[in-house]
Coordinates of C-alpha atoms in Angstrom, one line a residue:
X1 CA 36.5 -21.3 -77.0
X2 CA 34.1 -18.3 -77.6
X3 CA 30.8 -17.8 -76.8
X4 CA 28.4 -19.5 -79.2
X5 CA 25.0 -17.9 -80.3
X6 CA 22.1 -20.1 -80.7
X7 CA 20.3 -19.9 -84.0
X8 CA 18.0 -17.0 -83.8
X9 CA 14.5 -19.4 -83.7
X10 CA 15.5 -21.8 -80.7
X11 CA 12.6 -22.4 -79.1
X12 CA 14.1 -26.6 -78.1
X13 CA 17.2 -28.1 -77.0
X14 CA 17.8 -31.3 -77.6
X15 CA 20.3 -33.3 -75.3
X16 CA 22.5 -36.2 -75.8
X17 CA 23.7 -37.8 -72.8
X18 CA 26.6 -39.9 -72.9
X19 CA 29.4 -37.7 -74.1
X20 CA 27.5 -34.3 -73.9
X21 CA 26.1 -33.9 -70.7
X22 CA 28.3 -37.2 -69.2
X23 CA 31.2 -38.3 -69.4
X24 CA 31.7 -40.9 -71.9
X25 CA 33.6 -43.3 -69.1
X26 CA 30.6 -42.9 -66.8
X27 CA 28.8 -45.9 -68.3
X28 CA 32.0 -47.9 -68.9
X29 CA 33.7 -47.5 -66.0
X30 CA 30.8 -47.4 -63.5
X31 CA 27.5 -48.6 -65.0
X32 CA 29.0 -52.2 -66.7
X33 CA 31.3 -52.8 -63.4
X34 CA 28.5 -52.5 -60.8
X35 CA 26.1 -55.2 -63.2
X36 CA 29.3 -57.4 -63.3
X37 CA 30.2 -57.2 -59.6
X38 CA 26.6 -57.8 -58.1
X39 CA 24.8 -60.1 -60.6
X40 CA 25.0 -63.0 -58.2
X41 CA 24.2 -61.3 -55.2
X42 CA 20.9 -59.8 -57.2
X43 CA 19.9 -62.5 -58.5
X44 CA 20.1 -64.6 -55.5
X45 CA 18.5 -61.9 -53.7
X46 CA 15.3 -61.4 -56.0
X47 CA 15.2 -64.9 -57.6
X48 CA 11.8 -66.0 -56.4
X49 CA 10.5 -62.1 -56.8
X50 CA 7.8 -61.7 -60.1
X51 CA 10.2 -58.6 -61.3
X52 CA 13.0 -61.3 -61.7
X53 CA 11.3 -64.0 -62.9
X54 CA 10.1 -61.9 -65.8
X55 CA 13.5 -60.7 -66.1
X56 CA 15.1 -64.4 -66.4
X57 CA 12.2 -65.7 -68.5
X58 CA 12.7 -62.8 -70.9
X59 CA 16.8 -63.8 -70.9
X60 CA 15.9 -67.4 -71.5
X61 CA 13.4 -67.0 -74.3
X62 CA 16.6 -65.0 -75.9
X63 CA 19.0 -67.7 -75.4
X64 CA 16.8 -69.8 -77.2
X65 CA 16.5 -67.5 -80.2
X66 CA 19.9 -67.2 -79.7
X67 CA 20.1 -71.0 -80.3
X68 CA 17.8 -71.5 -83.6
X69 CA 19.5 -68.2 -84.9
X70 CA 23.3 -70.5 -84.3
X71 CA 24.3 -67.7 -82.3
X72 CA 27.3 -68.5 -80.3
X73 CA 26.2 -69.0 -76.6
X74 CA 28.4 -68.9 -73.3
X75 CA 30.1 -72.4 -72.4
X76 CA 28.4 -73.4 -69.1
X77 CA 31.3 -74.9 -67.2
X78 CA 30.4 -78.0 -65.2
X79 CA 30.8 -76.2 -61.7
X80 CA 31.5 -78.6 -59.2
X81 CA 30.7 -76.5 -56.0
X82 CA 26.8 -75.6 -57.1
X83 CA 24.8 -78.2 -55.7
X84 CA 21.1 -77.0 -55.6
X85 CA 18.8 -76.1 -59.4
X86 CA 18.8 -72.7 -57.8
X87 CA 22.5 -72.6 -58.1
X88 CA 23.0 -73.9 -61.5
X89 CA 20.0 -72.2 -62.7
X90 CA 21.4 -68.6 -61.6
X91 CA 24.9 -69.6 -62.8
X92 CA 23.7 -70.0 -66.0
X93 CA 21.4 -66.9 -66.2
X94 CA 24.9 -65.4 -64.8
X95 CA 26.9 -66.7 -67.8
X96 CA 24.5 -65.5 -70.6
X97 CA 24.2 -61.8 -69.3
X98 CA 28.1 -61.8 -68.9
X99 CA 28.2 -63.1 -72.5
X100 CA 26.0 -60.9 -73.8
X101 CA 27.4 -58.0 -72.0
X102 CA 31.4 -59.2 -73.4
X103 CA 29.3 -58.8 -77.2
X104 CA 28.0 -55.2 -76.7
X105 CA 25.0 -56.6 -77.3
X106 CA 21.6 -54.6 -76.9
X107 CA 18.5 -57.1 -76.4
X108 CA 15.5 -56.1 -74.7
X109 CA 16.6 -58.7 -72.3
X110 CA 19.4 -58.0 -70.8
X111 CA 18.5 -53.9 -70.9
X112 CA 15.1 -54.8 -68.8
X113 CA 17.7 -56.6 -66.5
X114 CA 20.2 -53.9 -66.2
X115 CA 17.7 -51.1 -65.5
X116 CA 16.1 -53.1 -62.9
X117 CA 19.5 -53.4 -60.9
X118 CA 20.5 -50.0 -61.9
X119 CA 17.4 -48.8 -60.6
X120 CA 18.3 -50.3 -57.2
X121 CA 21.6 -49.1 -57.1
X122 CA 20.3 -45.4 -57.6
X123 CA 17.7 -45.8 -55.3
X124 CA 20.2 -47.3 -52.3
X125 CA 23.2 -44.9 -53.0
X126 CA 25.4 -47.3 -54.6
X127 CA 25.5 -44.9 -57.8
X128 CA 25.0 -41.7 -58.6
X129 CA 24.2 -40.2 -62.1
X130 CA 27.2 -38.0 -63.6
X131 CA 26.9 -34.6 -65.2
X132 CA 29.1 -32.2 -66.0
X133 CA 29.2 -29.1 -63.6
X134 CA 28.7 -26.7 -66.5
X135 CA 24.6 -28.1 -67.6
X136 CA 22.7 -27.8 -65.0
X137 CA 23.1 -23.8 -64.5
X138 CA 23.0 -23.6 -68.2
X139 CA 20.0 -25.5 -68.4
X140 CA 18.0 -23.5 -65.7
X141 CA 19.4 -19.8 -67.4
X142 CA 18.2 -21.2 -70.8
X143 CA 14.7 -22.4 -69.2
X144 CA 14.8 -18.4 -67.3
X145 CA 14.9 -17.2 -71.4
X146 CA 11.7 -20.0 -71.7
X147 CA 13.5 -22.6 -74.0
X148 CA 12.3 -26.1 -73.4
X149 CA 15.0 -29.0 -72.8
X150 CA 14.5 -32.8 -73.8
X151 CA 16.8 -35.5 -73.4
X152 CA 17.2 -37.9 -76.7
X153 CA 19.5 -40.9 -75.7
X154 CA 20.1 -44.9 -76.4
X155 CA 19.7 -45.7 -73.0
X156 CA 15.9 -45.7 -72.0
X157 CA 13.8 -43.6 -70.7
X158 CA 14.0 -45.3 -67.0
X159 CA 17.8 -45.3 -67.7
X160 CA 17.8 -41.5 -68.5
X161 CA 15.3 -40.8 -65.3
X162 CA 17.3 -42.4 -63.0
X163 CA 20.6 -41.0 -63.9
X164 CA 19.6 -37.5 -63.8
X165 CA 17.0 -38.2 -61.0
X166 CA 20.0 -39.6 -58.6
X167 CA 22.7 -37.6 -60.1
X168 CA 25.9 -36.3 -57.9
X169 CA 24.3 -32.6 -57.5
X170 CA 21.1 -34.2 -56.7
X171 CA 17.8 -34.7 -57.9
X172 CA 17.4 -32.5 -61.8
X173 CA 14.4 -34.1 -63.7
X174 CA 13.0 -30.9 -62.8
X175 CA 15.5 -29.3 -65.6
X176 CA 13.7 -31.2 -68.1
X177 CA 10.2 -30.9 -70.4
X178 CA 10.9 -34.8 -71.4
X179 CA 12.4 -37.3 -72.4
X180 CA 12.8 -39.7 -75.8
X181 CA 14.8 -43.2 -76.1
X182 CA 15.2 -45.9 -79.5
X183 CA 11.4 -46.2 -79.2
X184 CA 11.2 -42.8 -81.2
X185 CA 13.8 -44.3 -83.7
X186 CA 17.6 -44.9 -84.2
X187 CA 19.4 -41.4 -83.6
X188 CA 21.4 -42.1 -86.8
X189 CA 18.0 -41.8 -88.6
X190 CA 16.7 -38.5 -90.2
X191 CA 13.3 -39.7 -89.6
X192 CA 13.9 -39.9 -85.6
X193 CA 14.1 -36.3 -85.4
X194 CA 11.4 -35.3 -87.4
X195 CA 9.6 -37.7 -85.5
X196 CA 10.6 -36.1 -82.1
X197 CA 9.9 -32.6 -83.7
X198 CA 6.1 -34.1 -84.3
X199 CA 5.6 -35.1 -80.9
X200 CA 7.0 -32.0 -79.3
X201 CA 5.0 -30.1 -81.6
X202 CA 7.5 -27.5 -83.3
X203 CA 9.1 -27.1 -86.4
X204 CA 12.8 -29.3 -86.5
X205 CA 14.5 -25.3 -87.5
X206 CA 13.3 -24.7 -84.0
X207 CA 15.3 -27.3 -82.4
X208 CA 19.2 -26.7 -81.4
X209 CA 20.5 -31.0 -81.0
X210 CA 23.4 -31.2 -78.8
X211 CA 25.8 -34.6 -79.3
X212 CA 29.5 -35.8 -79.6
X213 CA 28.2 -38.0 -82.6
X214 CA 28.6 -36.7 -85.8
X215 CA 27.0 -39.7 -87.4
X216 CA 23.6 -38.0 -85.2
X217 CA 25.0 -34.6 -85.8
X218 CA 24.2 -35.6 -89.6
X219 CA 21.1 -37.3 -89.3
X220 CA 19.6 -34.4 -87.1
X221 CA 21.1 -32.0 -89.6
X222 CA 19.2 -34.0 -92.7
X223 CA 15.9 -33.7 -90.5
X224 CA 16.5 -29.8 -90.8
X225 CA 17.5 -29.7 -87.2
X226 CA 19.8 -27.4 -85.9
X227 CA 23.6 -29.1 -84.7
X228 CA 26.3 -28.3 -81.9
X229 CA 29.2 -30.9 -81.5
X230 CA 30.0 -31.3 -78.0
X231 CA 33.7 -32.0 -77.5
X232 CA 34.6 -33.2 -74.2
X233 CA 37.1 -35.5 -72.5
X234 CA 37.4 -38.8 -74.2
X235 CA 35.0 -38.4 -77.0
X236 CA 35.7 -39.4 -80.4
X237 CA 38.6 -37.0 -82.2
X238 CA 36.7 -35.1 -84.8
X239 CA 38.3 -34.6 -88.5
X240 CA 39.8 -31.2 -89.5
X241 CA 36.7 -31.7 -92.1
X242 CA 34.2 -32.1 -89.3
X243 CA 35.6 -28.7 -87.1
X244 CA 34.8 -27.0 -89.7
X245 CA 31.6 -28.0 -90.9
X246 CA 29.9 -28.0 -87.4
X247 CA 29.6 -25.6 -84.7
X248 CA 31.6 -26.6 -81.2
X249 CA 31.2 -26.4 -77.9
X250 CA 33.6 -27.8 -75.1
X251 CA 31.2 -26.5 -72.4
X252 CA 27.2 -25.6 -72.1
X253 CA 27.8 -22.0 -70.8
X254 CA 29.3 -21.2 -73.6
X255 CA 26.0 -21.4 -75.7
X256 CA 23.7 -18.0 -76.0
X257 CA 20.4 -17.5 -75.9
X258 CA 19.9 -15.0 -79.4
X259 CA 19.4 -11.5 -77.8
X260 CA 20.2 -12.3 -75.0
X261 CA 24.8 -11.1 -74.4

């Protein structure tokens, strides 16, 4: 693909993560697996710890909305080798986060849980963030040209700082002016980006949004925000009506800073 000019008034970008500047499997393949494959051995680890007691007592106050709502639970199986209230109690915080987790589901709950072991993992080495090799020299020569970058993504905030501050080509929070989660609004809702427009303090024509999600291309679009679609490896097959409606980009260095070619 050519070169793409940004609109002529960028003063913002606007970054999505998964799927833009990550690859969509990152959080499927390495995020979900690592919660799955060490839940006993962190909970056992931290179970008398205030962090994790807040943790399960958030989880359990959730299972029992979960129970006046006539939610389907997990079936706790009668285990015969737990023997100690520590044991049972952990296997059963064990079987609601893998239940939850087997829904998709999104409570505070289990995200407080799975940023706190995330946040381990980062911190020990067990996982680093992935990004593309193509945004962070983008990102610096579009700061060089004094554009400001923010990250908008589901994930939180401490999700978002620990990926990109543990990331494979090291530590890049650096590369950004900040950083906006669901707090600021769904990113399927015009209002979000107006919103995020506010806070930055800049007219929505004067952001550029970068995503692989038309649904947010649209919303950002309806905010009067300026749209790129991101098409990378594994994202969601765009219509022949939804090539040519938006501008594409298979790779960051590909976008222009106006006068600048």
């Amino acid at each position: 693909m050519a070169t793409l000019a940004m609109p002529a008034n960028t003063r913002v970008l606007l970054l999505d993560i998964e799927g833009t500047t990550t690859p969509i499997t990152f959080v499927k393949d390495v995020l979900f697996p690592y919660i799955k494959e060490n839940l006993e051995d962190y909970l056992s680890a931290h179970w008398e710890e205030d962090e994790c007691k807040q943790d399960v007592h958030l989880l359990k106050k959730q299972a029992e909305e979960d129970t006046r709502q006539h939610r389907a639970g997990p079936v706790h199986v009668l285990d015969q080798t737990v023997h100690t209230d520590e044991e049972k109690a952990i296997r059963e915080v064990m079987d609601n986060v893998l239940w939850q987790m087997a829904a998709d589901r999104k409570t505070t709950a289990l995200k407080q849980l799975q940023g706190h072991m995330w946040r381990a993992a980062y911190v020990a080495g067990k996982i680093k963030g992935e990004v593309y090799q193509d945004v962070a020299p983008a990102i610096r020569r579009w700061r060089r040209h004094g554009l400001k970058v923010y990250i908008y993504s589901s994930g939180s905030v401490e999700a978002q700082k620990l990926l990109f501050g543990y990331s494979v080509e090291g530590d890049l929070l650096d590369l950004f002016d900040g950083h906006f989660d669901t707090n600021i609004g769904a990113k399927v809702e015009s209002k979000s980006y107006q919103r995020i427009a506010d806070r930055i303090g800049c007219p929505p024509e004067d952001i550029l949004f970068l995503t692989d999600v038309t649904r947010e291309a649209r919303a950002a679009e309806e905010a009067g925000v300026n749209v790129a679609v991101v098409v990378r490896p594994g994202n969601t097959e765009l219509t022949e009506e939804e090539k040519a409606h938006y501008s594409l980009v298979t790779s960051f260095s590909q976008l222009e800073v106006a006068g600048s070619a």
